[in-house]
PDB file of C-alpha atoms in Angstrom:
ATOM      1  CA  UNK A   1      58.765 174.480 219.130  1.00  0.00           C
ATOM      2  CA  UNK A   2      60.953 173.372 222.979  1.00  0.00           C
ATOM      3  CA  UNK A   3      64.634 174.502 221.638  1.00  0.00           C
ATOM      4  CA  UNK A   4      62.719 177.586 220.477  1.00  0.00           C
ATOM      5  CA  UNK A   5      60.773 178.799 223.871  1.00  0.00           C
ATOM      6  CA  UNK A   6      63.682 177.695 225.643  1.00  0.00           C
ATOM      7  CA  UNK A   7      65.883 180.195 223.496  1.00  0.00           C
ATOM      8  CA  UNK A   8      68.492 176.766 222.936  1.00  0.00           C
ATOM      9  CA  UNK A   9      70.197 176.650 219.694  1.00  0.00           C
ATOM     10  CA  UNK A  10      70.947 173.202 219.032  1.00  0.00           C
ATOM     11  CA  UNK A  11      72.486 171.686 215.479  1.00  0.00           C
ATOM     12  CA  UNK A  12      71.278 167.842 214.397  1.00  0.00           C
ATOM     13  CA  UNK A  13      74.261 166.546 212.774  1.00  0.00           C
ATOM     14  CA  UNK A  14      73.561 163.868 210.267  1.00  0.00           C
ATOM     15  CA  UNK A  15      75.794 161.310 209.272  1.00  0.00           C
ATOM     16  CA  UNK A  16      75.736 161.664 205.490  1.00  0.00           C
ATOM     17  CA  UNK A  17      72.568 163.448 203.476  1.00  0.00           C
ATOM     18  CA  UNK A  18      68.643 163.662 204.193  1.00  0.00           C
ATOM     19  CA  UNK A  19      65.948 163.255 202.627  1.00  0.00           C
ATOM     20  CA  UNK A  20      64.670 167.591 202.255  1.00  0.00           C
ATOM     21  CA  UNK A  21      61.825 165.926 203.367  1.00  0.00           C
ATOM     22  CA  UNK A  22      62.547 165.731 206.529  1.00  0.00           C
ATOM     23  CA  UNK A  23      64.291 169.291 206.783  1.00  0.00           C
ATOM     24  CA  UNK A  24      60.828 171.254 208.333  1.00  0.00           C
ATOM     25  CA  UNK A  25      60.629 168.776 211.313  1.00  0.00           C
ATOM     26  CA  UNK A  26      63.532 169.861 212.520  1.00  0.00           C
ATOM     27  CA  UNK A  27      63.395 173.611 211.259  1.00  0.00           C
ATOM     28  CA  UNK A  28      60.621 173.876 213.149  1.00  0.00           C
ATOM     29  CA  UNK A  29      62.186 172.714 217.101  1.00  0.00           C
ATOM     30  CA  UNK A  30      63.679 175.697 215.751  1.00  0.00           C
ATOM     31  CA  UNK A  31      67.050 173.209 214.949  1.00  0.00           C
ATOM     32  CA  UNK A  32      69.384 173.354 212.261  1.00  0.00           C
ATOM     33  CA  UNK A  33      70.366 170.742 210.496  1.00  0.00           C
ATOM     34  CA  UNK A  34      73.441 170.211 208.291  1.00  0.00           C
ATOM     35  CA  UNK A  35      75.127 166.787 207.197  1.00  0.00           C
ATOM     36  CA  UNK A  36      79.228 166.198 207.170  1.00  0.00           C
ATOM     37  CA  UNK A  37      81.302 162.913 205.995  1.00  0.00           C
ATOM     38  CA  UNK A  38      80.511 160.256 208.152  1.00  0.00           C
ATOM     39  CA  UNK A  39      84.436 159.420 207.835  1.00  0.00           C
ATOM     40  CA  UNK A  40      85.742 160.965 211.616  1.00  0.00           C
ATOM     41  CA  UNK A  41      89.675 162.398 210.381  1.00  0.00           C
ATOM     42  CA  UNK A  42      91.157 165.656 210.581  1.00  0.00           C
ATOM     43  CA  UNK A  43      88.501 168.069 207.608  1.00  0.00           C
ATOM     44  CA  UNK A  44      85.136 166.215 210.233  1.00  0.00           C
ATOM     45  CA  UNK A  45      86.694 167.850 213.513  1.00  0.00           C
ATOM     46  CA  UNK A  46      88.419 171.614 210.966  1.00  0.00           C
ATOM     47  CA  UNK A  47      84.401 171.307 209.847  1.00  0.00           C
ATOM     48  CA  UNK A  48      82.875 170.977 213.318  1.00  0.00           C
ATOM     49  CA  UNK A  49      84.776 173.631 214.925  1.00  0.00           C
ATOM     50  CA  UNK A  50      83.000 176.052 211.895  1.00  0.00           C
ATOM     51  CA  UNK A  51      79.952 174.514 212.860  1.00  0.00           C
ATOM     52  CA  UNK A  52      79.974 175.540 216.469  1.00  0.00           C
ATOM     53  CA  UNK A  53      81.587 178.798 214.888  1.00  0.00           C
ATOM     54  CA  UNK A  54      78.687 179.521 212.407  1.00  0.00           C
ATOM     55  CA  UNK A  55      75.880 178.760 214.849  1.00  0.00           C
ATOM     56  CA  UNK A  56      76.803 179.048 218.422  1.00  0.00           C
ATOM     57  CA  UNK A  57      74.794 175.660 219.981  1.00  0.00           C
ATOM     58  CA  UNK A  58      74.187 174.492 222.918  1.00  0.00           C
ATOM     59  CA  UNK A  59      72.959 171.501 222.252  1.00  0.00           C
ATOM     60  CA  UNK A  60      74.991 168.928 220.026  1.00  0.00           C
ATOM     61  CA  UNK A  61      72.831 166.566 217.895  1.00  0.00           C
ATOM     62  CA  UNK A  62      74.503 163.790 215.705  1.00  0.00           C
ATOM     63  CA  UNK A  63      72.838 160.439 214.066  1.00  0.00           C
ATOM     64  CA  UNK A  64      74.299 158.057 213.393  1.00  0.00           C
ATOM     65  CA  UNK A  65      78.150 159.025 215.069  1.00  0.00           C
ATOM     66  CA  UNK A  66      80.053 157.005 216.887  1.00  0.00           C
ATOM     67  CA  UNK A  67      79.995 158.024 220.610  1.00  0.00           C
ATOM     68  CA  UNK A  68      83.276 156.177 221.510  1.00  0.00           C
ATOM     69  CA  UNK A  69      85.216 158.519 219.196  1.00  0.00           C
ATOM     70  CA  UNK A  70      86.986 162.200 219.725  1.00  0.00           C
ATOM     71  CA  UNK A  71      83.406 164.295 219.207  1.00  0.00           C
ATOM     72  CA  UNK A  72      82.156 164.634 222.984  1.00  0.00           C
ATOM     73  CA  UNK A  73      85.159 166.300 224.033  1.00  0.00           C
ATOM     74  CA  UNK A  74      85.822 168.228 220.946  1.00  0.00           C
ATOM     75  CA  UNK A  75      82.344 169.182 220.938  1.00  0.00           C
ATOM     76  CA  UNK A  76      83.543 170.392 225.101  1.00  0.00           C
ATOM     77  CA  UNK A  77      86.981 171.937 224.274  1.00  0.00           C
ATOM     78  CA  UNK A  78      84.992 174.836 221.966  1.00  0.00           C
ATOM     79  CA  UNK A  79      82.062 175.185 224.294  1.00  0.00           C
ATOM     80  CA  UNK A  80      79.333 172.887 223.984  1.00  0.00           C
ATOM     81  CA  UNK A  81      76.968 172.463 226.546  1.00  0.00           C
ATOM     82  CA  UNK A  82      75.400 169.306 225.957  1.00  0.00           C
ATOM     83  CA  UNK A  83      75.584 166.477 223.012  1.00  0.00           C
ATOM     84  CA  UNK A  84      73.543 164.068 222.270  1.00  0.00           C
ATOM     85  CA  UNK A  85      74.597 160.538 219.911  1.00  0.00           C
ATOM     86  CA  UNK A  86      71.251 159.359 218.239  1.00  0.00           C
ATOM     87  CA  UNK A  87      72.099 155.032 218.390  1.00  0.00           C
ATOM     88  CA  UNK A  88      69.433 153.145 215.640  1.00  0.00           C
ATOM     89  CA  UNK A  89      70.479 149.920 215.033  1.00  0.00           C
ATOM     90  CA  UNK A  90      73.956 148.815 216.414  1.00  0.00           C
ATOM     91  CA  UNK A  91      74.629 145.613 215.778  1.00  0.00           C
ATOM     92  CA  UNK A  92      75.480 143.020 219.511  1.00  0.00           C
ATOM     93  CA  UNK A  93      79.056 143.316 219.804  1.00  0.00           C
ATOM     94  CA  UNK A  94      81.395 140.246 221.134  1.00  0.00           C
ATOM     95  CA  UNK A  95      84.645 142.105 221.966  1.00  0.00           C
ATOM     96  CA  UNK A  96      88.233 141.603 223.144  1.00  0.00           C
ATOM     97  CA  UNK A  97      88.909 141.689 226.649  1.00  0.00           C
ATOM     98  CA  UNK A  98      91.283 144.678 225.788  1.00  0.00           C
ATOM     99  CA  UNK A  99      88.287 146.412 224.107  1.00  0.00           C
ATOM    100  CA  UNK A 100      85.989 145.306 227.006  1.00  0.00           C
ATOM    101  CA  UNK A 101      88.354 146.714 229.321  1.00  0.00           C
ATOM    102  CA  UNK A 102      88.585 150.506 227.029  1.00  0.00           C
ATOM    103  CA  UNK A 103      84.426 151.091 226.486  1.00  0.00           C
ATOM    104  CA  UNK A 104      83.701 149.980 230.175  1.00  0.00           C
ATOM    105  CA  UNK A 105      86.795 152.868 231.285  1.00  0.00           C
ATOM    106  CA  UNK A 106      85.572 155.464 228.612  1.00  0.00           C
ATOM    107  CA  UNK A 107      81.875 154.992 229.882  1.00  0.00           C
ATOM    108  CA  UNK A 108      83.033 155.512 233.111  1.00  0.00           C
ATOM    109  CA  UNK A 109      84.575 158.535 232.020  1.00  0.00           C
ATOM    110  CA  UNK A 110      83.862 160.244 229.349  1.00  0.00           C
ATOM    111  CA  UNK A 111      79.716 160.684 229.919  1.00  0.00           C
ATOM    112  CA  UNK A 112      79.492 162.095 233.426  1.00  0.00           C
ATOM    113  CA  UNK A 113      82.827 164.160 232.588  1.00  0.00           C
ATOM    114  CA  UNK A 114      81.524 165.395 229.648  1.00  0.00           C
ATOM    115  CA  UNK A 115      77.489 164.945 229.936  1.00  0.00           C
ATOM    116  CA  UNK A 116      76.633 163.174 226.659  1.00  0.00           C
ATOM    117  CA  UNK A 117      73.349 160.943 226.628  1.00  0.00           C
ATOM    118  CA  UNK A 118      72.717 159.115 223.593  1.00  0.00           C
ATOM    119  CA  UNK A 119      69.048 158.834 222.675  1.00  0.00           C
ATOM    120  CA  UNK A 120      68.308 155.084 221.137  1.00  0.00           C
ATOM    121  CA  UNK A 121      64.767 153.711 219.677  1.00  0.00           C
ATOM    122  CA  UNK A 122      64.214 150.669 221.594  1.00  0.00           C
ATOM    123  CA  UNK A 123      64.679 149.621 225.250  1.00  0.00           C
ATOM    124  CA  UNK A 124      65.878 146.690 222.967  1.00  0.00           C
ATOM    125  CA  UNK A 125      68.465 148.981 221.935  1.00  0.00           C
ATOM    126  CA  UNK A 126      69.289 149.959 225.624  1.00  0.00           C
ATOM    127  CA  UNK A 127      69.451 147.420 227.279  1.00  0.00           C
ATOM    128  CA  UNK A 128      72.349 146.550 223.581  1.00  0.00           C
ATOM    129  CA  UNK A 129      74.710 149.553 224.525  1.00  0.00           C
ATOM    130  CA  UNK A 130      75.017 147.913 228.076  1.00  0.00           C
ATOM    131  CA  UNK A 131      75.233 145.041 227.960  1.00  0.00           C
ATOM    132  CA  UNK A 132      77.688 145.114 225.458  1.00  0.00           C
ATOM    133  CA  UNK A 133      79.025 148.632 225.080  1.00  0.00           C
ATOM    134  CA  UNK A 134      78.908 149.217 228.545  1.00  0.00           C
ATOM    135  CA  UNK A 135      77.233 151.906 228.762  1.00  0.00           C
ATOM    136  CA  UNK A 136      75.385 153.186 231.890  1.00  0.00           C
ATOM    137  CA  UNK A 137      71.818 152.917 231.975  1.00  0.00           C
ATOM    138  CA  UNK A 138      71.135 156.778 232.963  1.00  0.00           C
ATOM    139  CA  UNK A 139      73.215 157.518 230.064  1.00  0.00           C
ATOM    140  CA  UNK A 140      71.217 156.518 227.703  1.00  0.00           C
ATOM    141  CA  UNK A 141      66.662 157.940 226.672  1.00  0.00           C
ATOM    142  CA  UNK A 142      64.962 156.270 224.826  1.00  0.00           C
ATOM    143  CA  UNK A 143      62.617 157.884 222.148  1.00  0.00           C
ATOM    144  CA  UNK A 144      59.577 155.209 220.302  1.00  0.00           C
ATOM    145  CA  UNK A 145      59.991 156.243 217.157  1.00  0.00           C
ATOM    146  CA  UNK A 146      56.393 158.383 216.181  1.00  0.00           C
ATOM    147  CA  UNK A 147      54.623 159.126 213.722  1.00  0.00           C
ATOM    148  CA  UNK A 148      52.054 161.333 212.743  1.00  0.00           C
ATOM    149  CA  UNK A 149      48.408 160.877 214.478  1.00  0.00           C
ATOM    150  CA  UNK A 150      46.978 163.763 211.049  1.00  0.00           C
ATOM    151  CA  UNK A 151      48.780 161.697 208.864  1.00  0.00           C
ATOM    152  CA  UNK A 152      48.394 157.550 210.678  1.00  0.00           C
ATOM    153  CA  UNK A 153      45.407 157.266 212.592  1.00  0.00           C
ATOM    154  CA  UNK A 154      42.944 153.937 213.454  1.00  0.00           C
ATOM    155  CA  UNK A 155      41.255 153.305 210.143  1.00  0.00           C
ATOM    156  CA  UNK A 156      37.284 153.176 210.718  1.00  0.00           C
ATOM    157  CA  UNK A 157      35.591 149.835 210.970  1.00  0.00           C
ATOM    158  CA  UNK A 158      34.221 149.785 207.520  1.00  0.00           C
ATOM    159  CA  UNK A 159      37.618 151.245 206.306  1.00  0.00           C
ATOM    160  CA  UNK A 160      39.377 148.080 208.215  1.00  0.00           C
ATOM    161  CA  UNK A 161      37.286 145.859 206.511  1.00  0.00           C
ATOM    162  CA  UNK A 162      37.925 146.909 203.460  1.00  0.00           C
ATOM    163  CA  UNK A 163      41.261 146.358 203.813  1.00  0.00           C
ATOM    164  CA  UNK A 164      41.263 142.965 205.141  1.00  0.00           C
ATOM    165  CA  UNK A 165      39.068 141.776 202.315  1.00  0.00           C
ATOM    166  CA  UNK A 166      42.087 143.158 199.942  1.00  0.00           C
ATOM    167  CA  UNK A 167      44.483 141.679 201.895  1.00  0.00           C
ATOM    168  CA  UNK A 168      43.250 138.327 202.666  1.00  0.00           C
ATOM    169  CA  UNK A 169      42.933 138.948 206.226  1.00  0.00           C
ATOM    170  CA  UNK A 170      40.731 136.826 208.114  1.00  0.00           C
ATOM    171  CA  UNK A 171      38.703 138.541 210.436  1.00  0.00           C
ATOM    172  CA  UNK A 172      40.087 137.266 213.888  1.00  0.00           C
ATOM    173  CA  UNK A 173      43.887 137.815 213.036  1.00  0.00           C
ATOM    174  CA  UNK A 174      45.472 140.334 215.194  1.00  0.00           C
ATOM    175  CA  UNK A 175      47.496 142.789 212.995  1.00  0.00           C
ATOM    176  CA  UNK A 176      50.403 144.663 213.838  1.00  0.00           C
ATOM    177  CA  UNK A 177      51.853 147.222 211.339  1.00  0.00           C
ATOM    178  CA  UNK A 178      54.986 149.330 211.709  1.00  0.00           C
ATOM    179  CA  UNK A 179      57.492 151.419 209.818  1.00  0.00           C
ATOM    180  CA  UNK A 180      60.346 149.253 210.549  1.00  0.00           C
ATOM    181  CA  UNK A 181      62.614 146.377 209.711  1.00  0.00           C
ATOM    182  CA  UNK A 182      61.382 143.875 211.513  1.00  0.00           C
ATOM    183  CA  UNK A 183      64.203 142.346 213.339  1.00  0.00           C
ATOM    184  CA  UNK A 184      64.935 142.741 217.163  1.00  0.00           C
ATOM    185  CA  UNK A 185      67.675 145.358 217.561  1.00  0.00           C
ATOM    186  CA  UNK A 186      64.644 147.613 216.237  1.00  0.00           C
ATOM    187  CA  UNK A 187      62.555 146.692 219.197  1.00  0.00           C
ATOM    188  CA  UNK A 188      59.989 145.383 217.675  1.00  0.00           C
ATOM    189  CA  UNK A 189      59.107 142.556 221.009  1.00  0.00           C
ATOM    190  CA  UNK A 190      59.645 145.577 223.303  1.00  0.00           C
TER     191      UNK A 190
END
């Protein structure tokens, strides 16, 4: 309820339909959730204008949208105080020198000017955004994937022994569980 307690109006915009079961998590925090077509074109920006006029958010959070776009400008023009982007799985980029120059210029000017922040789920992704996309590390926040500790908790010793037996895992073997793909971009090694 942090957003509600602060009387902060927040809208989360997903780039595609989202699973209905995640809606209560956002609503519990006081956020409004919308789903837009991922393509950035005139219709996207008109719809964004309608959304801002309807909800008057203090914060716009774009999930899986391109932060190197007109979104931060448009949001600022519409009076939004803070813009956040979530970046979960950006791939390494070997950009041409002109693209590198554009990214460096963009990152030096736009985030400080408009107050945009990028949220990523691992230190690996943060390093990638800094090294390959020339972002300022101070403009990137790492929020690790979380779990519901009521639903997911350590097993008792007898439960662990039963599961090891069921899956033929030797008692001395170290076991790691994750709800993510085992790829470097997810930061499993961090």
